[in-house]
Amino acid sequence: MRYIYLAAYVGSILIANLVLDRFIELPMFGLLSYGTIFFAFVFTLRDHLHRYGLKFALLGIGIAIVVNTLCSLWFEIPPRFLIASFLSILLSELADTAIFERLRGRTWPVKVLASNAVSVPLDSALFTMIAFLGVFEFSMMIEIIFADVIAKYLIATSVMGRALFKDWRKKPVTSDPQKLSVSA
């Protein structure tokens, strides 16, 4: 399963980078890159990589950077997007990994929510500011960052909620009062 998560992680970043310069207008939120829709899965997928240890998570980040750099060169993606993607992935993923690892004794949802609270806005701000500086006005970049962060949180939360629901359904049901735990 770990390699399925790894492939999905790398693939989501790759697809996001291939469609990052296409936008849809969201009422009340502004412009949203199609890449954001795919990239939103990256945060939860990377958190799944953490389940297999720090070295595996760092390996995934490294593979994603190499694959995406090579594909960006192959598809002749403009250098500003390559630099923005490289730096935002590197810095946001390392920040996320540091927070996730620091919370090692906590539950998976706590680690995911805490690490994403930092990495999602960091990734969106870095990427947008580097990729679109001089292309869009500052106010437009703020709208893009806002829409990106909201979309990433919504998608990542729904993916995490689904995973938690599946885990909850797997727990054995018991009527033995000794085995039931109720916390106040």
PDB file of N, CA and C in Angstrom, residues 24-90:
ATOM      1  N   ILE A  24     -10.251  28.700 -12.820  1.00  0.00           N
ATOM      2  CA  ILE A  24     -11.702  28.848 -12.840  1.00  0.00           C
ATOM      3  C   ILE A  24     -12.044  29.970 -11.857  1.00  0.00           C
ATOM      4  N   GLU A  25     -13.094  30.689 -12.157  1.00  0.00           N
ATOM      5  CA  GLU A  25     -13.548  31.785 -11.288  1.00  0.00           C
ATOM      6  C   GLU A  25     -14.541  31.233 -10.280  1.00  0.00           C
ATOM      7  N   LEU A  26     -14.255  31.441  -9.005  1.00  0.00           N
ATOM      8  CA  LEU A  26     -15.163  31.022  -7.939  1.00  0.00           C
ATOM      9  C   LEU A  26     -15.809  32.259  -7.333  1.00  0.00           C
ATOM     10  N   PRO A  27     -17.128  32.345  -7.386  1.00  0.00           N
ATOM     11  CA  PRO A  27     -17.788  33.496  -6.769  1.00  0.00           C
ATOM     12  C   PRO A  27     -17.396  33.609  -5.294  1.00  0.00           C
ATOM     13  N   MET A  28     -17.108  34.787  -4.844  1.00  0.00           N
ATOM     14  CA  MET A  28     -16.717  35.111  -3.468  1.00  0.00           C
ATOM     15  C   MET A  28     -15.291  34.696  -3.125  1.00  0.00           C
ATOM     16  N   PHE A  29     -14.644  33.858  -3.921  1.00  0.00           N
ATOM     17  CA  PHE A  29     -13.298  33.410  -3.585  1.00  0.00           C
ATOM     18  C   PHE A  29     -12.244  33.873  -4.576  1.00  0.00           C
ATOM     19  N   GLY A  30     -12.618  34.162  -5.792  1.00  0.00           N
ATOM     20  CA  GLY A  30     -11.651  34.590  -6.793  1.00  0.00           C
ATOM     21  C   GLY A  30     -11.219  33.444  -7.685  1.00  0.00           C
ATOM     22  N   LEU A  31     -10.008  33.565  -8.221  1.00  0.00           N
ATOM     23  CA  LEU A  31      -9.486  32.566  -9.148  1.00  0.00           C
ATOM     24  C   LEU A  31      -8.937  31.354  -8.413  1.00  0.00           C
ATOM     25  N   LEU A  32      -9.201  30.190  -8.976  1.00  0.00           N
ATOM     26  CA  LEU A  32      -8.675  28.938  -8.434  1.00  0.00           C
ATOM     27  C   LEU A  32      -8.015  28.181  -9.571  1.00  0.00           C
ATOM     28  N   SER A  33      -6.758  27.822  -9.366  1.00  0.00           N
ATOM     29  CA  SER A  33      -6.031  27.042 -10.365  1.00  0.00           C
ATOM     30  C   SER A  33      -6.541  25.606 -10.366  1.00  0.00           C
ATOM     31  N   TYR A  34      -6.673  25.037 -11.558  1.00  0.00           N
ATOM     32  CA  TYR A  34      -7.031  23.617 -11.634  1.00  0.00           C
ATOM     33  C   TYR A  34      -5.993  22.770 -10.892  1.00  0.00           C
ATOM     34  N   GLY A  35      -4.755  23.232 -10.890  1.00  0.00           N
ATOM     35  CA  GLY A  35      -3.702  22.512 -10.187  1.00  0.00           C
ATOM     36  C   GLY A  35      -3.984  22.350  -8.711  1.00  0.00           C
ATOM     37  N   THR A  36      -4.662  23.324  -8.134  1.00  0.00           N
ATOM     38  CA  THR A  36      -4.998  23.268  -6.711  1.00  0.00           C
ATOM     39  C   THR A  36      -5.874  22.069  -6.396  1.00  0.00           C
ATOM     40  N   ILE A  37      -6.773  21.753  -7.297  1.00  0.00           N
ATOM     41  CA  ILE A  37      -7.685  20.629  -7.075  1.00  0.00           C
ATOM     42  C   ILE A  37      -6.893  19.335  -6.911  1.00  0.00           C
ATOM     43  N   PHE A  38      -5.881  19.148  -7.743  1.00  0.00           N
ATOM     44  CA  PHE A  38      -5.048  17.944  -7.631  1.00  0.00           C
ATOM     45  C   PHE A  38      -4.079  18.056  -6.465  1.00  0.00           C
ATOM     46  N   PHE A  39      -3.546  19.264  -6.262  1.00  0.00           N
ATOM     47  CA  PHE A  39      -2.545  19.424  -5.219  1.00  0.00           C
ATOM     48  C   PHE A  39      -3.141  19.267  -3.825  1.00  0.00           C
ATOM     49  N   ALA A  40      -4.425  19.503  -3.688  1.00  0.00           N
ATOM     50  CA  ALA A  40      -5.060  19.359  -2.376  1.00  0.00           C
ATOM     51  C   ALA A  40      -4.919  17.937  -1.831  1.00  0.00           C
ATOM     52  N   PHE A  41      -4.883  16.961  -2.709  1.00  0.00           N
ATOM     53  CA  PHE A  41      -4.725  15.570  -2.279  1.00  0.00           C
ATOM     54  C   PHE A  41      -3.309  15.289  -1.778  1.00  0.00           C
ATOM     55  N   VAL A  42      -2.362  16.107  -2.218  1.00  0.00           N
ATOM     56  CA  VAL A  42      -0.956  15.897  -1.884  1.00  0.00           C
ATOM     57  C   VAL A  42      -0.739  15.894  -0.380  1.00  0.00           C
ATOM     58  N   PHE A  43      -1.350  16.815   0.323  1.00  0.00           N
ATOM     59  CA  PHE A  43      -1.106  16.938   1.758  1.00  0.00           C
ATOM     60  C   PHE A  43      -1.551  15.693   2.520  1.00  0.00           C
ATOM     61  N   THR A  44      -2.712  15.179   2.208  1.00  0.00           N
ATOM     62  CA  THR A  44      -3.190  13.973   2.883  1.00  0.00           C
ATOM     63  C   THR A  44      -2.394  12.752   2.443  1.00  0.00           C
ATOM     64  N   LEU A  45      -2.049  12.682   1.162  1.00  0.00           N
ATOM     65  CA  LEU A  45      -1.238  11.555   0.686  1.00  0.00           C
ATOM     66  C   LEU A  45       0.133  11.556   1.354  1.00  0.00           C
ATOM     67  N   ARG A  46       0.721  12.729   1.513  1.00  0.00           N
ATOM     68  CA  ARG A  46       2.019  12.803   2.168  1.00  0.00           C
ATOM     69  C   ARG A  46       1.893  12.378   3.621  1.00  0.00           C
ATOM     70  N   ASP A  47       0.768  12.732   4.253  1.00  0.00           N
ATOM     71  CA  ASP A  47       0.555  12.302   5.628  1.00  0.00           C
ATOM     72  C   ASP A  47       0.434  10.781   5.721  1.00  0.00           C
ATOM     73  N   HIS A  48      -0.084  10.148   4.682  1.00  0.00           N
ATOM     74  CA  HIS A  48      -0.093   8.677   4.642  1.00  0.00           C
ATOM     75  C   HIS A  48       1.334   8.146   4.516  1.00  0.00           C
ATOM     76  N   LEU A  49       2.185   8.836   3.765  1.00  0.00           N
ATOM     77  CA  LEU A  49       3.584   8.407   3.649  1.00  0.00           C
ATOM     78  C   LEU A  49       4.260   8.427   5.013  1.00  0.00           C
ATOM     79  N   HIS A  50       3.880   9.383   5.861  1.00  0.00           N
ATOM     80  CA  HIS A  50       4.451   9.478   7.205  1.00  0.00           C
ATOM     81  C   HIS A  50       4.179   8.223   8.024  1.00  0.00           C
ATOM     82  N   ARG A  51       3.097   7.546   7.731  1.00  0.00           N
ATOM     83  CA  ARG A  51       2.772   6.327   8.480  1.00  0.00           C
ATOM     84  C   ARG A  51       3.851   5.255   8.303  1.00  0.00           C
ATOM     85  N   TYR A  52       4.627   5.382   7.240  1.00  0.00           N
ATOM     86  CA  TYR A  52       5.692   4.410   6.968  1.00  0.00           C
ATOM     87  C   TYR A  52       7.057   4.927   7.415  1.00  0.00           C
ATOM     88  N   GLY A  53       7.072   6.023   8.145  1.00  0.00           N
ATOM     89  CA  GLY A  53       8.301   6.537   8.723  1.00  0.00           C
ATOM     90  C   GLY A  53       8.821   7.790   8.043  1.00  0.00           C
ATOM     91  N   LEU A  54       9.671   8.485   8.779  1.00  0.00           N
ATOM     92  CA  LEU A  54      10.251   9.740   8.300  1.00  0.00           C
ATOM     93  C   LEU A  54      11.062   9.538   7.028  1.00  0.00           C
ATOM     94  N   LYS A  55      11.877   8.491   6.985  1.00  0.00           N
ATOM     95  CA  LYS A  55      12.718   8.261   5.800  1.00  0.00           C
ATOM     96  C   LYS A  55      11.871   8.045   4.547  1.00  0.00           C
ATOM     97  N   PHE A  56      10.773   7.318   4.681  1.00  0.00           N
ATOM     98  CA  PHE A  56       9.914   7.065   3.522  1.00  0.00           C
ATOM     99  C   PHE A  56       9.226   8.354   3.075  1.00  0.00           C
ATOM    100  N   ALA A  57       8.796   9.178   4.034  1.00  0.00           N
ATOM    101  CA  ALA A  57       8.171  10.465   3.692  1.00  0.00           C
ATOM    102  C   ALA A  57       9.173  11.366   2.974  1.00  0.00           C
ATOM    103  N   LEU A  58      10.396  11.424   3.476  1.00  0.00           N
ATOM    104  CA  LEU A  58      11.429  12.241   2.827  1.00  0.00           C
ATOM    105  C   LEU A  58      11.794  11.686   1.452  1.00  0.00           C
ATOM    106  N   LEU A  59      11.807  10.372   1.317  1.00  0.00           N
ATOM    107  CA  LEU A  59      12.042   9.753   0.010  1.00  0.00           C
ATOM    108  C   LEU A  59      10.954  10.181  -0.972  1.00  0.00           C
ATOM    109  N   GLY A  60       9.709  10.164  -0.521  1.00  0.00           N
ATOM    110  CA  GLY A  60       8.594  10.593  -1.369  1.00  0.00           C
ATOM    111  C   GLY A  60       8.731  12.032  -1.816  1.00  0.00           C
ATOM    112  N   ILE A  61       9.110  12.912  -0.899  1.00  0.00           N
ATOM    113  CA  ILE A  61       9.304  14.324  -1.238  1.00  0.00           C
ATOM    114  C   ILE A  61      10.415  14.461  -2.273  1.00  0.00           C
ATOM    115  N   GLY A  62      11.522  13.742  -2.061  1.00  0.00           N
ATOM    116  CA  GLY A  62      12.642  13.793  -3.007  1.00  0.00           C
ATOM    117  C   GLY A  62      12.260  13.291  -4.389  1.00  0.00           C
ATOM    118  N   ILE A  63      11.560  12.166  -4.440  1.00  0.00           N
ATOM    119  CA  ILE A  63      11.128  11.615  -5.734  1.00  0.00           C
ATOM    120  C   ILE A  63      10.191  12.595  -6.433  1.00  0.00           C
ATOM    121  N   ALA A  64       9.267  13.181  -5.682  1.00  0.00           N
ATOM    122  CA  ALA A  64       8.321  14.144  -6.268  1.00  0.00           C
ATOM    123  C   ALA A  64       9.054  15.339  -6.865  1.00  0.00           C
ATOM    124  N   ILE A  65      10.055  15.834  -6.171  1.00  0.00           N
ATOM    125  CA  ILE A  65      10.810  16.987  -6.679  1.00  0.00           C
ATOM    126  C   ILE A  65      11.553  16.619  -7.955  1.00  0.00           C
ATOM    127  N   VAL A  66      12.215  15.472  -7.966  1.00  0.00           N
ATOM    128  CA  VAL A  66      12.973  15.051  -9.152  1.00  0.00           C
ATOM    129  C   VAL A  66      12.040  14.801 -10.340  1.00  0.00           C
ATOM    130  N   VAL A  67      10.988  14.023 -10.131  1.00  0.00           N
ATOM    131  CA  VAL A  67      10.052  13.706 -11.221  1.00  0.00           C
ATOM    132  C   VAL A  67       9.424  14.975 -11.784  1.00  0.00           C
ATOM    133  N   ASN A  68       9.009  15.865 -10.914  1.00  0.00           N
ATOM    134  CA  ASN A  68       8.359  17.086 -11.375  1.00  0.00           C
ATOM    135  C   ASN A  68       9.329  18.041 -12.049  1.00  0.00           C
ATOM    136  N   THR A  69      10.554  18.075 -11.604  1.00  0.00           N
ATOM    137  CA  THR A  69      11.558  18.903 -12.277  1.00  0.00           C
ATOM    138  C   THR A  69      11.817  18.369 -13.677  1.00  0.00           C
ATOM    139  N   LEU A  70      12.001  17.061 -13.812  1.00  0.00           N
ATOM    140  CA  LEU A  70      12.245  16.462 -15.132  1.00  0.00           C
ATOM    141  C   LEU A  70      11.051  16.662 -16.063  1.00  0.00           C
ATOM    142  N   CYS A  71       9.852  16.460 -15.551  1.00  0.00           N
ATOM    143  CA  CYS A  71       8.656  16.648 -16.388  1.00  0.00           C
ATOM    144  C   CYS A  71       8.463  18.110 -16.775  1.00  0.00           C
ATOM    145  N   SER A  72       8.781  19.016 -15.868  1.00  0.00           N
ATOM    146  CA  SER A  72       8.678  20.441 -16.192  1.00  0.00           C
ATOM    147  C   SER A  72       9.628  20.803 -17.323  1.00  0.00           C
ATOM    148  N   LEU A  73      10.816  20.240 -17.298  1.00  0.00           N
ATOM    149  CA  LEU A  73      11.776  20.486 -18.379  1.00  0.00           C
ATOM    150  C   LEU A  73      11.295  19.835 -19.673  1.00  0.00           C
ATOM    151  N   TRP A  74      10.778  18.627 -19.584  1.00  0.00           N
ATOM    152  CA  TRP A  74      10.299  17.895 -20.756  1.00  0.00           C
ATOM    153  C   TRP A  74       9.133  18.618 -21.432  1.00  0.00           C
ATOM    154  N   PHE A  75       8.181  19.080 -20.615  1.00  0.00           N
ATOM    155  CA  PHE A  75       6.997  19.753 -21.151  1.00  0.00           C
ATOM    156  C   PHE A  75       7.207  21.254 -21.351  1.00  0.00           C
ATOM    157  N   GLU A  76       8.420  21.698 -21.129  1.00  0.00           N
ATOM    158  CA  GLU A  76       8.809  23.098 -21.316  1.00  0.00           C
ATOM    159  C   GLU A  76       7.909  24.055 -20.529  1.00  0.00           C
ATOM    160  N   ILE A  77       7.685  23.701 -19.297  1.00  0.00           N
ATOM    161  CA  ILE A  77       6.928  24.572 -18.395  1.00  0.00           C
ATOM    162  C   ILE A  77       7.820  25.770 -18.081  1.00  0.00           C
ATOM    163  N   PRO A  78       7.276  26.991 -18.119  1.00  0.00           N
ATOM    164  CA  PRO A  78       8.098  28.184 -17.878  1.00  0.00           C
ATOM    165  C   PRO A  78       8.899  28.090 -16.580  1.00  0.00           C
ATOM    166  N   PRO A  79      10.131  28.606 -16.603  1.00  0.00           N
ATOM    167  CA  PRO A  79      11.006  28.507 -15.426  1.00  0.00           C
ATOM    168  C   PRO A  79      10.393  29.059 -14.140  1.00  0.00           C
ATOM    169  N   ARG A  80       9.582  30.095 -14.233  1.00  0.00           N
ATOM    170  CA  ARG A  80       9.002  30.652 -13.000  1.00  0.00           C
ATOM    171  C   ARG A  80       8.104  29.626 -12.311  1.00  0.00           C
ATOM    172  N   PHE A  81       7.417  28.787 -13.106  1.00  0.00           N
ATOM    173  CA  PHE A  81       6.578  27.742 -12.517  1.00  0.00           C
ATOM    174  C   PHE A  81       7.438  26.619 -11.933  1.00  0.00           C
ATOM    175  N   LEU A  82       8.513  26.291 -12.611  1.00  0.00           N
ATOM    176  CA  LEU A  82       9.425  25.255 -12.119  1.00  0.00           C
ATOM    177  C   LEU A  82      10.033  25.682 -10.784  1.00  0.00           C
ATOM    178  N   ILE A  83      10.525  26.913 -10.726  1.00  0.00           N
ATOM    179  CA  ILE A  83      11.134  27.421  -9.492  1.00  0.00           C
ATOM    180  C   ILE A  83      10.086  27.511  -8.383  1.00  0.00           C
ATOM    181  N   ALA A  84       8.914  28.035  -8.721  1.00  0.00           N
ATOM    182  CA  ALA A  84       7.840  28.156  -7.727  1.00  0.00           C
ATOM    183  C   ALA A  84       7.434  26.789  -7.189  1.00  0.00           C
ATOM    184  N   SER A  85       7.286  25.836  -8.077  1.00  0.00           N
ATOM    185  CA  SER A  85       6.892  24.487  -7.674  1.00  0.00           C
ATOM    186  C   SER A  85       7.963  23.845  -6.800  1.00  0.00           C
ATOM    187  N   PHE A  86       9.208  23.924  -7.245  1.00  0.00           N
ATOM    188  CA  PHE A  86      10.319  23.319  -6.515  1.00  0.00           C
ATOM    189  C   PHE A  86      10.406  23.892  -5.101  1.00  0.00           C
ATOM    190  N   LEU A  87      10.438  25.218  -4.995  1.00  0.00           N
ATOM    191  CA  LEU A  87      10.607  25.843  -3.680  1.00  0.00           C
ATOM    192  C   LEU A  87       9.391  25.643  -2.777  1.00  0.00           C
ATOM    193  N   SER A  88       8.200  25.761  -3.342  1.00  0.00           N
ATOM    194  CA  SER A  88       7.013  25.609  -2.492  1.00  0.00           C
ATOM    195  C   SER A  88       6.856  24.170  -2.009  1.00  0.00           C
ATOM    196  N   ILE A  89       7.134  23.208  -2.883  1.00  0.00           N
ATOM    197  CA  ILE A  89       7.066  21.804  -2.451  1.00  0.00           C
ATOM    198  C   ILE A  89       8.124  21.538  -1.391  1.00  0.00           C
ATOM    199  N   LEU A  90       9.355  21.939  -1.683  1.00  0.00           N
ATOM    200  CA  LEU A  90      10.450  21.668  -0.758  1.00  0.00           C
ATOM    201  C   LEU A  90      10.175  22.274   0.621  1.00  0.00           C
TER     202      LEU A  90
END
